[in-house]
Amino acid sequence: MFDLSGRVALITGAGQNLGAEIARVLANNGAAVVVNDLFPDRAGAVASAISAAGGMAIAIEADVTDLEAVGQMVSEAEARLGPVDILVNNAGVPPNPSWDLLPFHQTSPESWRAWIDINLYGVLHCCHATVGGMVERGWGRVVNIVSDAGRTGEGLLAVYCAAKAGAAGFSRALAKEVAPHGVTVNALALGTLGPPGGDPELVQRMARRYPVGRIGAPADIAPAVLWLASDEASWVTGQTIPINGGYATS
Ligand SMILES: NC(=O)c1ccc[n+]([C@@H]2O[C@H](COP(=O)([O-])OP(=O)(O)OC[C@H]3O[C@@H](n4cnc5c(N)ncnc54)[C@H](O)[C@@H]3O)[C@@H](O)[C@H]2O)c1
């Protein structure tokens, strides 16, 4: 239904789980995709699988928290595939995250930085490197993957929530700046997604918090990214859209 032929899409943190599924779905619908990840082996495996299935994909290793590395990634992507039309800021979980689930006043300031760097600075870096070109060409799509935790608040995850709420607020403001130029900016606020092969007891316990009776999966999210990246979603911008199994309504 949605045709992304001729478009180039950059998906950050696409070496596994949600990012990999988004890359696969956008490629299946015609986009040439840049599979970014901090770990080249992960990005390479996803890009190879897409190529083997008949899609167009390249892997580029870069750390989105590093402004210079992001600039180099975008230059390489543009040299190999052409200008980036679609940016999906998916990277949001640092390697070896400390989910130290402590009340905020007991956390150490050193533990905050990784969450802010990837979830806020990573988004700023990637938008800064790509949105100018989208504005010049008169077409672009930015989809920022945030969390319902940042929309509704989740105890013991205060800094993660702050960073995701910051990314959503940034999306709303950027959307207003670039809307006259054919560029849309939206955020998807997700509920919990299941790790394949996760501890069944934990998954079951988490599922009880979701009215639909289960936690989510990458396949529940990627079609929404496809829609937001399409021509058909040109009147949707500045929104934070929850996809959460009914966890929080409004
Ligand atoms: N999984 C969930 O339950 C859930 C819920 C709400 C929101 N989200 C959001 O969805 C997104 C994807 O989550 P996921 O569970 O698929 O994550 P994940 O940890 O499974 O995968 C993230 C990928 O990003 C890569 N990465 C980490 N740091 C990076 C960096 N600095 N630069 C580039 N790549 C980097 C990792 O190597 C990894 O391959 C995140 O933004 C996350 O906050 C996830």
Tab-separated table of N, CA, C and O in Angstrom, residues 185-226:
chain	number	residue	atom	x	y	z
A	185	VAL	N	7.787	15.552	10.941
A	185	VAL	CA	8.549	15.017	12.085
A	185	VAL	C	7.537	14.499	13.097
A	185	VAL	O	6.676	15.257	13.563
A	186	ASN	N	7.618	13.227	13.400
A	186	ASN	CA	6.697	12.623	14.371
A	186	ASN	C	7.467	11.717	15.319
A	186	ASN	O	8.588	11.285	15.022
A	187	ALA	N	6.822	11.411	16.433
A	187	ALA	CA	7.416	10.477	17.393
A	187	ALA	C	6.420	9.351	17.651
A	187	ALA	O	5.203	9.572	17.655
A	188	LEU	N	6.937	8.157	17.842
A	188	LEU	CA	6.113	7.013	18.244
A	188	LEU	C	6.468	6.658	19.677
A	188	LEU	O	7.635	6.378	19.982
A	189	ALA	N	5.467	6.686	20.558
A	189	ALA	CA	5.699	6.414	21.990
A	189	ALA	C	5.291	4.972	22.278
A	189	ALA	O	4.104	4.642	22.280
A	190	LEU	N	6.280	4.134	22.508
A	190	LEU	CA	6.035	2.690	22.577
A	190	LEU	C	5.860	2.181	23.995
A	190	LEU	O	6.504	2.668	24.933
A	191	GLY	N	5.031	1.159	24.116
A	191	GLY	CA	5.010	0.347	25.326
A	191	GLY	C	6.098	-0.713	25.219
A	191	GLY	O	6.911	-0.721	24.282
A	192	THR	N	6.101	-1.628	26.168
A	192	THR	CA	7.166	-2.636	26.230
A	192	THR	C	7.098	-3.614	25.064
A	192	THR	O	6.029	-4.144	24.741
A	193	LEU	N	8.252	-3.844	24.454
A	193	LEU	CA	8.360	-4.830	23.377
A	193	LEU	C	9.071	-6.057	23.922
A	193	LEU	O	10.006	-5.932	24.707
A	194	GLY	N	8.640	-7.205	23.463
A	194	GLY	CA	9.209	-8.432	24.001
A	194	GLY	C	10.528	-8.788	23.352
A	194	GLY	O	10.627	-8.752	22.129
A	195	PRO	N	11.513	-9.133	24.150
A	195	PRO	CA	12.726	-9.688	23.554
A	195	PRO	C	12.420	-11.107	23.106
A	195	PRO	O	11.834	-11.870	23.895
A	196	PRO	N	12.748	-11.480	21.870
A	196	PRO	CA	12.504	-12.861	21.480
A	196	PRO	C	13.258	-13.767	22.440
A	196	PRO	O	14.423	-13.516	22.744
A	197	GLY	N	12.594	-14.755	22.950
A	197	GLY	CA	13.270	-15.674	23.870
A	197	GLY	C	13.439	-15.108	25.266
A	197	GLY	O	14.270	-15.573	26.037
A	198	GLY	N	12.663	-14.053	25.608
A	198	GLY	CA	12.774	-13.490	26.950
A	198	GLY	C	12.224	-14.457	27.999
A	198	GLY	O	11.476	-15.370	27.680
A	199	ASP	N	12.573	-14.217	29.244
A	199	ASP	CA	12.116	-15.047	30.364
A	199	ASP	C	10.581	-15.101	30.359
A	199	ASP	O	9.929	-14.066	30.580
A	200	PRO	N	9.970	-16.288	30.122
A	200	PRO	CA	8.514	-16.372	29.952
A	200	PRO	C	7.741	-15.852	31.165
A	200	PRO	O	6.700	-15.231	31.018
A	201	GLU	N	8.302	-16.077	32.360
A	201	GLU	CA	7.580	-15.630	33.560
A	201	GLU	C	7.529	-14.101	33.631
A	201	GLU	O	6.489	-13.506	33.919
A	202	LEU	N	8.666	-13.474	33.289
A	202	LEU	CA	8.734	-12.010	33.292
A	202	LEU	C	7.806	-11.444	32.221
A	202	LEU	O	7.058	-10.481	32.450
A	203	VAL	N	7.839	-12.044	31.033
A	203	VAL	CA	7.000	-11.588	29.921
A	203	VAL	C	5.523	-11.666	30.330
A	203	VAL	O	4.739	-10.743	30.095
A	204	GLN	N	5.163	-12.763	30.996
A	204	GLN	CA	3.786	-12.968	31.446
A	204	GLN	C	3.381	-11.902	32.468
A	204	GLN	O	2.297	-11.335	32.404
A	205	ARG	N	4.308	-11.603	33.369
A	205	ARG	CA	4.029	-10.609	34.407
A	205	ARG	C	3.840	-9.225	33.780
A	205	ARG	O	2.942	-8.475	34.135
A	206	MET	N	4.689	-8.912	32.806
A	206	MET	CA	4.583	-7.610	32.151
A	206	MET	C	3.309	-7.521	31.331
A	206	MET	O	2.662	-6.477	31.262
A	207	ALA	N	2.922	-8.630	30.718
A	207	ALA	CA	1.736	-8.640	29.846
A	207	ALA	C	0.481	-8.258	30.613
A	207	ALA	O	-0.441	-7.667	30.052
A	208	ARG	N	0.461	-8.547	31.911
A	208	ARG	CA	-0.728	-8.242	32.726
A	208	ARG	C	-0.989	-6.742	32.805
A	208	ARG	O	-2.084	-6.320	33.114
A	209	ARG	N	0.026	-5.933	32.532
A	209	ARG	CA	-0.156	-4.472	32.588
A	209	ARG	C	-0.781	-3.929	31.295
A	209	ARG	O	-1.079	-2.743	31.210
A	210	TYR	N	-0.954	-4.816	30.312
A	210	TYR	CA	-1.422	-4.355	29.001
A	210	TYR	C	-2.820	-4.889	28.724
A	210	TYR	O	-3.019	-6.106	28.664
A	211	PRO	N	-3.804	-3.977	28.539
A	211	PRO	CA	-5.175	-4.421	28.306
A	211	PRO	C	-5.314	-5.425	27.164
A	211	PRO	O	-6.175	-6.304	27.226
A	212	VAL	N	-4.488	-5.343	26.124
A	212	VAL	CA	-4.632	-6.318	25.027
A	212	VAL	C	-4.108	-7.699	25.428
A	212	VAL	O	-4.271	-8.658	24.679
A	213	GLY	N	-3.473	-7.806	26.597
A	213	GLY	CA	-3.093	-9.113	27.116
A	213	GLY	C	-1.735	-9.611	26.697
A	213	GLY	O	-1.385	-10.765	26.965
A	214	ARG	N	-0.971	-8.770	26.063
A	214	ARG	CA	0.390	-9.181	25.700
A	214	ARG	C	1.263	-7.944	25.574
A	214	ARG	O	0.750	-6.839	25.384
A	215	ILE	N	2.571	-8.145	25.682
A	215	ILE	CA	3.484	-7.041	25.374
A	215	ILE	C	3.669	-6.997	23.857
A	215	ILE	O	3.203	-7.882	23.134
A	216	GLY	N	4.304	-5.931	23.385
A	216	GLY	CA	4.403	-5.720	21.943
A	216	GLY	C	5.562	-6.473	21.314
A	216	GLY	O	6.343	-7.150	21.985
A	217	ALA	N	5.636	-6.319	19.989
A	217	ALA	CA	6.722	-6.928	19.214
A	217	ALA	C	7.116	-5.916	18.135
A	217	ALA	O	6.302	-5.049	17.774
A	218	PRO	N	8.332	-6.009	17.620
A	218	PRO	CA	8.729	-5.076	16.556
A	218	PRO	C	7.734	-5.025	15.394
A	218	PRO	O	7.499	-3.955	14.821
A	219	ALA	N	7.102	-6.143	15.091
A	219	ALA	CA	6.137	-6.169	13.982
A	219	ALA	C	4.883	-5.345	14.268
A	219	ALA	O	4.136	-5.011	13.351
A	220	ASP	N	4.653	-5.006	15.551
A	220	ASP	CA	3.527	-4.124	15.884
A	220	ASP	C	3.850	-2.660	15.588
A	220	ASP	O	2.955	-1.820	15.546
A	221	ILE	N	5.121	-2.355	15.450
A	221	ILE	CA	5.565	-0.959	15.359
A	221	ILE	C	5.979	-0.563	13.934
A	221	ILE	O	5.662	0.529	13.460
A	222	ALA	N	6.692	-1.456	13.259
A	222	ALA	CA	7.299	-1.095	11.969
A	222	ALA	C	6.273	-0.604	10.933
A	222	ALA	O	6.567	0.332	10.176
A	223	PRO	N	5.049	-1.174	10.885
A	223	PRO	CA	4.089	-0.662	9.887
A	223	PRO	C	3.727	0.807	10.124
A	223	PRO	O	3.446	1.538	9.166
A	224	ALA	N	3.736	1.246	11.384
A	224	ALA	CA	3.438	2.660	11.670
A	224	ALA	C	4.572	3.546	11.151
A	224	ALA	O	4.336	4.662	10.670
A	225	VAL	N	5.796	3.057	11.253
A	225	VAL	CA	6.932	3.825	10.714
A	225	VAL	C	6.791	3.928	9.193
A	225	VAL	O	7.000	4.999	8.604
A	226	LEU	N	6.417	2.815	8.576
A	226	LEU	CA	6.227	2.815	7.111
A	226	LEU	C	5.190	3.867	6.713
A	226	LEU	O	5.408	4.643	5.782
